[in-house]
Tab-separated table of C-alpha atoms and ligand atoms in Angstrom:
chain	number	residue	atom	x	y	z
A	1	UNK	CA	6.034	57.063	-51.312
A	2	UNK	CA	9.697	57.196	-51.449
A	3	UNK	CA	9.749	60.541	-49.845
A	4	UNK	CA	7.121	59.976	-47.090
A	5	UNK	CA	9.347	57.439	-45.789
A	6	UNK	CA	12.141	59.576	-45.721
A	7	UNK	CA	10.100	62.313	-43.818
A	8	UNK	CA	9.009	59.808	-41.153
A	9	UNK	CA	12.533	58.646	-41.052
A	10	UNK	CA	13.356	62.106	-40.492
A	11	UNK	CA	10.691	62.554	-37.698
A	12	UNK	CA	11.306	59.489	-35.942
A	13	UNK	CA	14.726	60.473	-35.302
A	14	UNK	CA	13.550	63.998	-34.590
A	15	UNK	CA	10.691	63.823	-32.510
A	16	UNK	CA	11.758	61.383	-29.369
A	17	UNK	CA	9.730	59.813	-27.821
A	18	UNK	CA	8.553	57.903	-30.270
A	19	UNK	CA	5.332	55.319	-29.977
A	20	UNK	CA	3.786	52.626	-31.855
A	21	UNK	CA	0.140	51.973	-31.871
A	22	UNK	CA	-0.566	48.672	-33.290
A	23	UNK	CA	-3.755	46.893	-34.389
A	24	UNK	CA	-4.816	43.279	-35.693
A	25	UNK	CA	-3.229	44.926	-38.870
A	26	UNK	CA	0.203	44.417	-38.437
A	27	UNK	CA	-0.292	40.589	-37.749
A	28	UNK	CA	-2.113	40.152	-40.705
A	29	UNK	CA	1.258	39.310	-43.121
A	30	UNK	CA	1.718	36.799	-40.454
A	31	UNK	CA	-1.364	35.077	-41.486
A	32	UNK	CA	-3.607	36.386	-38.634
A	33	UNK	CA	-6.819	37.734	-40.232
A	34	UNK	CA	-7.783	41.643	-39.020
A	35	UNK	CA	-10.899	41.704	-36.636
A	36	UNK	CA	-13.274	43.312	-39.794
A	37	UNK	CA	-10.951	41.470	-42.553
A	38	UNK	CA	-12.474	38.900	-44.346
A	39	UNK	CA	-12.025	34.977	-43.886
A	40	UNK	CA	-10.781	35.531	-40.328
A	41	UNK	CA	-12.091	33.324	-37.364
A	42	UNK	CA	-14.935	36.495	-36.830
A	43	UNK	CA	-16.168	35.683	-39.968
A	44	UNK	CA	-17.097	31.803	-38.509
A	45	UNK	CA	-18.063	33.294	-34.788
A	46	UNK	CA	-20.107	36.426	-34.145
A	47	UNK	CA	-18.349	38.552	-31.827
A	48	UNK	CA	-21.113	39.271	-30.145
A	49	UNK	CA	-21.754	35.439	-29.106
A	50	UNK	CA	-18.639	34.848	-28.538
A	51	UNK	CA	-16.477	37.723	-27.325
A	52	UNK	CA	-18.213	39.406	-24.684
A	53	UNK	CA	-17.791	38.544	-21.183
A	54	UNK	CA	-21.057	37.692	-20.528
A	55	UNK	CA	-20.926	34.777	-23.268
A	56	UNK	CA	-17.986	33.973	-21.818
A	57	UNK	CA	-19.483	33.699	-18.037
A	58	UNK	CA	-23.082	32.291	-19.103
A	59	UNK	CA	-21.045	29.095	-21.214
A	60	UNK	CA	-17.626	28.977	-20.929
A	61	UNK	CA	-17.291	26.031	-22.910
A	62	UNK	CA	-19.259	27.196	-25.952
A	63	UNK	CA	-16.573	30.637	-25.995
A	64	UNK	CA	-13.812	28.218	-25.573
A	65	UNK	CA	-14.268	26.131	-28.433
A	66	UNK	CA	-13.649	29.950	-30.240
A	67	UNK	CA	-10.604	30.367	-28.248
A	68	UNK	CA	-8.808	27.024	-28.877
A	69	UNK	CA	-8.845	27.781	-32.301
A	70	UNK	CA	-7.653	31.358	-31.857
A	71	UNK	CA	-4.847	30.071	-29.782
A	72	UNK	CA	-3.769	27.703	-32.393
A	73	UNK	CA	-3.633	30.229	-34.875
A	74	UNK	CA	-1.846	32.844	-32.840
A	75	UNK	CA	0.582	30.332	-31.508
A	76	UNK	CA	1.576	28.998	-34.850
A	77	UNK	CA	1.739	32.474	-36.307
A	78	UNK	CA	5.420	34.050	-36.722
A	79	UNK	CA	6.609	37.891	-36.332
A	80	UNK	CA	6.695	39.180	-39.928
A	81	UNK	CA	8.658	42.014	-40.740
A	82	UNK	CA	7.004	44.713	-39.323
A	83	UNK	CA	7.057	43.541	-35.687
A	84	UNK	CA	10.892	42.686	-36.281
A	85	UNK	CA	11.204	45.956	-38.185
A	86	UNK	CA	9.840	47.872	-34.363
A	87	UNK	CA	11.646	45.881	-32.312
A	88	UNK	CA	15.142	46.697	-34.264
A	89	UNK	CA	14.033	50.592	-33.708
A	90	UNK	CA	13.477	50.237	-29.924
A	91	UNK	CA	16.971	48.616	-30.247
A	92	UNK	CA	18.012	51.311	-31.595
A	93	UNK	CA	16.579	53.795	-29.520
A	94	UNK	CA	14.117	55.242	-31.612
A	95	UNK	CA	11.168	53.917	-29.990
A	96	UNK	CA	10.426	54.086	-26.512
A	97	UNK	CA	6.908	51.446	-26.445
A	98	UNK	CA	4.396	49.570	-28.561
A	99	UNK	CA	1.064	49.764	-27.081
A	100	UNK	CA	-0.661	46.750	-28.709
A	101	UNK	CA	-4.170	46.195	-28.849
A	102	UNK	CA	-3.325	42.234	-30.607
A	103	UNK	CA	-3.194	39.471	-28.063
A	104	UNK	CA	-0.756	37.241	-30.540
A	105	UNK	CA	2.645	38.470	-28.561
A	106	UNK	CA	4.263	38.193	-31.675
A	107	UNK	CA	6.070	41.790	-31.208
A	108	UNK	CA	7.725	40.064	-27.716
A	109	UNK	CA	8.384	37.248	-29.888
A	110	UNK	CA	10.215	39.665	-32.067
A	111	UNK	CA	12.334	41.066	-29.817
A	112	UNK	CA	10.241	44.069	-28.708
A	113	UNK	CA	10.634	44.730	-25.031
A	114	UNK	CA	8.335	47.697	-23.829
A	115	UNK	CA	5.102	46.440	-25.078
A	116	UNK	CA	1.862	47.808	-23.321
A	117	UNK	CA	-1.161	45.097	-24.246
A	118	UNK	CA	-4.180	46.844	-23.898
A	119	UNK	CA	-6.612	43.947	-24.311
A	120	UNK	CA	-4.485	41.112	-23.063
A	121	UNK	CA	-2.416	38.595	-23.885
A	122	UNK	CA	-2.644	34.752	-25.465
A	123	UNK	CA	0.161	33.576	-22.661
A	124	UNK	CA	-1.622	33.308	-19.535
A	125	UNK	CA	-5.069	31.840	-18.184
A	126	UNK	CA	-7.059	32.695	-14.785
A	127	UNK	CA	-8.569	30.683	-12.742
A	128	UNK	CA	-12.099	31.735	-11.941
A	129	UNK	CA	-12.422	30.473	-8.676
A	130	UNK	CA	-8.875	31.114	-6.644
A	131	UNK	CA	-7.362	33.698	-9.373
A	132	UNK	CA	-4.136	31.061	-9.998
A	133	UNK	CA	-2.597	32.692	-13.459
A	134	UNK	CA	-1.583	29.155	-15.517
A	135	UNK	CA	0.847	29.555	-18.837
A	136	UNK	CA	-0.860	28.593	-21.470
A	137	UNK	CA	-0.023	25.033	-22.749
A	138	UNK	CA	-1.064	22.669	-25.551
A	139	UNK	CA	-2.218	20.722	-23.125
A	140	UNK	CA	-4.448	22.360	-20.659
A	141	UNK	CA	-6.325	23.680	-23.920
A	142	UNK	CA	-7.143	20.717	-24.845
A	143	UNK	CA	-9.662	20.354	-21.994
A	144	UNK	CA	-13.123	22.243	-23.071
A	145	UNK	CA	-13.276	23.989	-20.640
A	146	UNK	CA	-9.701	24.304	-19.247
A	147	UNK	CA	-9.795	23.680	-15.492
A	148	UNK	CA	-7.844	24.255	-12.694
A	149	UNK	CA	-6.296	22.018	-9.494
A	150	UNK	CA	-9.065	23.953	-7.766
A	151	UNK	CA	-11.692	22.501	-10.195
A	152	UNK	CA	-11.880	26.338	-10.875
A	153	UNK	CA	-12.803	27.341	-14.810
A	154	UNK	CA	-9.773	29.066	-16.739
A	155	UNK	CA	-10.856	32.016	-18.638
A	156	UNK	CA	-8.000	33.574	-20.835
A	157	UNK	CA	-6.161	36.679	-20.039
A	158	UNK	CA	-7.911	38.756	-22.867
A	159	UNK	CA	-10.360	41.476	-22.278
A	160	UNK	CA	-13.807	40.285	-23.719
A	161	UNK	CA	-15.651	43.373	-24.969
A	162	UNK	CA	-17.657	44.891	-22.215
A	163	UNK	CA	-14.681	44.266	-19.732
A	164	UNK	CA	-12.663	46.779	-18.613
A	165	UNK	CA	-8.922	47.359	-19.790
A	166	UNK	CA	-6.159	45.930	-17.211
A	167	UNK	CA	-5.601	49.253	-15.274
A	168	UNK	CA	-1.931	49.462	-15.309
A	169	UNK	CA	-1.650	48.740	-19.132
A	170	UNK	CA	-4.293	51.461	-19.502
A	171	UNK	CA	-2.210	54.297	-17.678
A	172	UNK	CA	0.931	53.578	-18.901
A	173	UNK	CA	-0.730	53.693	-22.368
A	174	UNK	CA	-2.430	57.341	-21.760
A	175	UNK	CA	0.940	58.509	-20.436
A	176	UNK	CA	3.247	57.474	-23.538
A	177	UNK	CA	0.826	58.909	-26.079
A	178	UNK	CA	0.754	62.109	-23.903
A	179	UNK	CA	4.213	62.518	-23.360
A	180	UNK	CA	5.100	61.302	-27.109
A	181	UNK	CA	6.530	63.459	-29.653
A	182	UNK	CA	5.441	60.777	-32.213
A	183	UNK	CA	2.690	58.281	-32.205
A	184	UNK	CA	2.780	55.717	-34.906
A	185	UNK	CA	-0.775	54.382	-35.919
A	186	UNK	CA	0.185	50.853	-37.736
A	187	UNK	CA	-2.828	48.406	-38.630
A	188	UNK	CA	-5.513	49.391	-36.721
A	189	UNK	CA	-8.833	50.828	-38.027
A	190	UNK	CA	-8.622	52.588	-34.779
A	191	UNK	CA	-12.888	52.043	-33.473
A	192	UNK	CA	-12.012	50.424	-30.683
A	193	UNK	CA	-12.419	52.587	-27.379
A	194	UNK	CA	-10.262	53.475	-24.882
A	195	UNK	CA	-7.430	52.345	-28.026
A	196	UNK	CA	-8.951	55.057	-30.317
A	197	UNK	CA	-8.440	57.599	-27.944
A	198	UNK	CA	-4.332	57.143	-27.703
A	199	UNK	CA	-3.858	58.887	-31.225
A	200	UNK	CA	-6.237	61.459	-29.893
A	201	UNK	CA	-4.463	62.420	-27.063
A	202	UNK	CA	-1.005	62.253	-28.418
A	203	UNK	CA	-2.188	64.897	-31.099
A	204	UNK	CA	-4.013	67.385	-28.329
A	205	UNK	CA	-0.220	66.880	-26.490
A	206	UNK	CA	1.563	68.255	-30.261
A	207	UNK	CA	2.753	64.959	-31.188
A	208	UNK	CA	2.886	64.204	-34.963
A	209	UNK	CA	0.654	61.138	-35.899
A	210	UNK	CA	1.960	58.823	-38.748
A	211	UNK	CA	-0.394	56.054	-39.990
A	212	UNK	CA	0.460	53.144	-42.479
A	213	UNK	CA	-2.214	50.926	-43.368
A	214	UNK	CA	-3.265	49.794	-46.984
A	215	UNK	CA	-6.704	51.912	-46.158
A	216	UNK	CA	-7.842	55.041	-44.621
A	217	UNK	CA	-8.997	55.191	-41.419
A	218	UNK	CA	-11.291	57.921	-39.608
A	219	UNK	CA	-7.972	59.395	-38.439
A	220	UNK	CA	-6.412	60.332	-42.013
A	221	UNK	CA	-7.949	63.455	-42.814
A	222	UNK	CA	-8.489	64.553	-39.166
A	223	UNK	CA	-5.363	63.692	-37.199
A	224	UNK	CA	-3.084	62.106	-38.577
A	225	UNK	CA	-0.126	64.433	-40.513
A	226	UNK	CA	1.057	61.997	-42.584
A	227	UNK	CA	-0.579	58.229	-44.057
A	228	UNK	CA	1.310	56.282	-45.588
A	229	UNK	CA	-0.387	53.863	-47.591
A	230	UNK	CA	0.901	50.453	-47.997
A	231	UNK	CA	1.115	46.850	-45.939
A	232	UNK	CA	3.279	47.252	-42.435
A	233	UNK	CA	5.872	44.698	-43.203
A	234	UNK	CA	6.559	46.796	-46.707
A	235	UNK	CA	6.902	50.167	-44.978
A	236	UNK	CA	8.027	49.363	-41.984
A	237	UNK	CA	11.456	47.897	-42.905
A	238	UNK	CA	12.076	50.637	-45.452
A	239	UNK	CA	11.949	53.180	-42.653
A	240	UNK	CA	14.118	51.239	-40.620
A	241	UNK	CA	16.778	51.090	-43.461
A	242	UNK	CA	16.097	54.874	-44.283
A	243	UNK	CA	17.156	55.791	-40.571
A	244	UNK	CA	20.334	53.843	-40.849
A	245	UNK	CA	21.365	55.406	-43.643
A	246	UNK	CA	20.742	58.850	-41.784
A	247	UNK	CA	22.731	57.820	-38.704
A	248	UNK	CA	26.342	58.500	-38.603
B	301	LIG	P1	-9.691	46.109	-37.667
B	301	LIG	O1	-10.005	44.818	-38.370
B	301	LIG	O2	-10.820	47.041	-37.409
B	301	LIG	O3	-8.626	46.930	-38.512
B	301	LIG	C1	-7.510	46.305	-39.106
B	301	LIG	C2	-6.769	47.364	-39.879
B	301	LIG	O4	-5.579	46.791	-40.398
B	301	LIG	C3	-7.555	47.934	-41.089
B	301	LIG	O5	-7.500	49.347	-41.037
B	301	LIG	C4	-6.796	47.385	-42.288
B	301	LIG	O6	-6.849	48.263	-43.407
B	301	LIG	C5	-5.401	47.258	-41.716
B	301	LIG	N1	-4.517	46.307	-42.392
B	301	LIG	C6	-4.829	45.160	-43.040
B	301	LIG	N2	-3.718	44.564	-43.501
B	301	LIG	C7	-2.668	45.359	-43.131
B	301	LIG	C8	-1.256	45.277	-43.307
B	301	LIG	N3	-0.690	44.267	-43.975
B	301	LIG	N4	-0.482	46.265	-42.806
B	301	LIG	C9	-1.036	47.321	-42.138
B	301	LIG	N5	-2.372	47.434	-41.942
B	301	LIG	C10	-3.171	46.460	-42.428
B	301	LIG	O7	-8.889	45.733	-36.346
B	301	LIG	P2	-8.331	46.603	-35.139
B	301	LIG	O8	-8.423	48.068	-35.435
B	301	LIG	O9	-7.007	46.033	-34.802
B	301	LIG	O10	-9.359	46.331	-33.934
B	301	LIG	C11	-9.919	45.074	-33.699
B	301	LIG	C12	-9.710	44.426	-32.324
B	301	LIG	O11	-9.566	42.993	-32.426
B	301	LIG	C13	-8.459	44.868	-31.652
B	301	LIG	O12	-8.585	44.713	-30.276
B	301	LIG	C14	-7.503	43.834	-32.217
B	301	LIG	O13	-6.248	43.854	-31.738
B	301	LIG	C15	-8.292	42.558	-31.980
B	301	LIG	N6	-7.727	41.481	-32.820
B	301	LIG	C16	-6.445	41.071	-32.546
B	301	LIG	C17	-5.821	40.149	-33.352
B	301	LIG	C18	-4.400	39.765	-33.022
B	301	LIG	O14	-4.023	39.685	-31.833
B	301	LIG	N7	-3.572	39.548	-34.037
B	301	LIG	C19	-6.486	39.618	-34.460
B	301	LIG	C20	-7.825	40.034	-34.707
B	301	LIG	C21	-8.441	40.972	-33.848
């Protein structure tokens, strides 16, 4: 263990630009449960009912009693470690963007700066009907459904599955892992398409591909050079401290 943290110390300062791919994984130390973990809020609501777009559209208030509990428990979640532990290396230079395919915000709320959400964001609702973008609030979510002046619905700004990704996030996310010389893969089981295909193109582009997760994914033999195996906000902080002692 000891010495694959020293070569990915060793690569991360080696390698620039470096990129972190992140998955429900890396929230899960702060109490968020993984999408296929158990005891999570997908264990009490089937996906399928209740996080496609067309659930959403054909009863918005049925989806939304889903997400006003998901926005509690994102909003009361804190950054652990490992979302403090990237945002100190993009202060450091050593990492040039987190593409993110969690909602929670908690690397912004850790002091990340260049994060690229792939599937949203738990900050912001739409309005429906004239498009107004609302901050989220503890009080508008109270409502079930949350309306609008307009007497428009608010849906949130997450992609539902069988919604297409928000176009900008999208290319700037296929043109860090191409141009990376790096791609962290950190908590992600990595199924989830277009996210699944970042590692895949970073890799055809030469980049070295370094997962950590407690469990292998389809990546580890394939792609990825080396896996670390262990819980983000362990590793994460020891490679952090491992660089530091490298620089001058
Ligand atoms: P997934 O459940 O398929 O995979 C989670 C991965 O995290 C697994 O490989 C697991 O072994 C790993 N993991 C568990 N604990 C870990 C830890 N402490 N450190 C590092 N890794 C750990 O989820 P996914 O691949 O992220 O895809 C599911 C989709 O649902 C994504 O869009 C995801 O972001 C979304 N989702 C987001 C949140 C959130 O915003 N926090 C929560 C649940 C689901």
């Amino acid at each position: 263990m000891e010495n694959l943290i020293k070569r990915t110390a060793a690569i991360i300062k080696g390698y620039p630009p470096v990129v972190a791919l992140t998955g429900s994984g890396i929230s899960a130390e702060s109490g968020i449960a993984t999408f296929r973990g158990k005891g999570g809020i997908w264990s009490t609501y089937n996906p399928e009912e209740y996080a496609t777009i067309d659930a959403f559209m054909q009863n918005p208030a049925r989806v939304w009693k889903m997400l006003k509990e998901l926005a509690h428990i994102t909003m009361e979640a804190q950054p652990n470690p490992a979302h403090t532990a990237l945002a100190e290396l993009e202060a450091m230079g050593h990492l040039s963007a987190v593409i993110t395919q969690n909602i929670d915000s908690l690397h912004q709320r850790a002091g990340s700066k260049q994060v690229i959400e792939l599937h949203g964001n738990n900050r912001w609702l739409i309005c429906l009907k004239c498009s107004k973008r609302h901050r989220v609030s503890q009080s508008l979510i109270e409502e079930i459904p949350p309306l609008c002046q307009c007497g428009g619905i608010l849906r949130p700004e997450v992609v539902f599955f069988h919604e297409s990704l928000p176009h900008d996030a999208y290319q700037q996310a296929v043109e860090k892992s191409q141009q990376c010389g790096c791609m962290l893969v950190i908590g992600s089981s990595v199924q989830i398409f277009p996210a699944s295909l970042m590692p895949i193109l970073a890799r055809q582009h030469d980049a070295i591909i370094i997962e950590i997760n407690p469990e292998e994914s389809h990546l580890t033999s394939e792609v990825s050079d080396i896996f670390i195996e262990g819980k983000a906000g362990d590793i994460l902080p020891r490679i952090v401290e491992e660089i530091k002692r490298l620089s001058p």
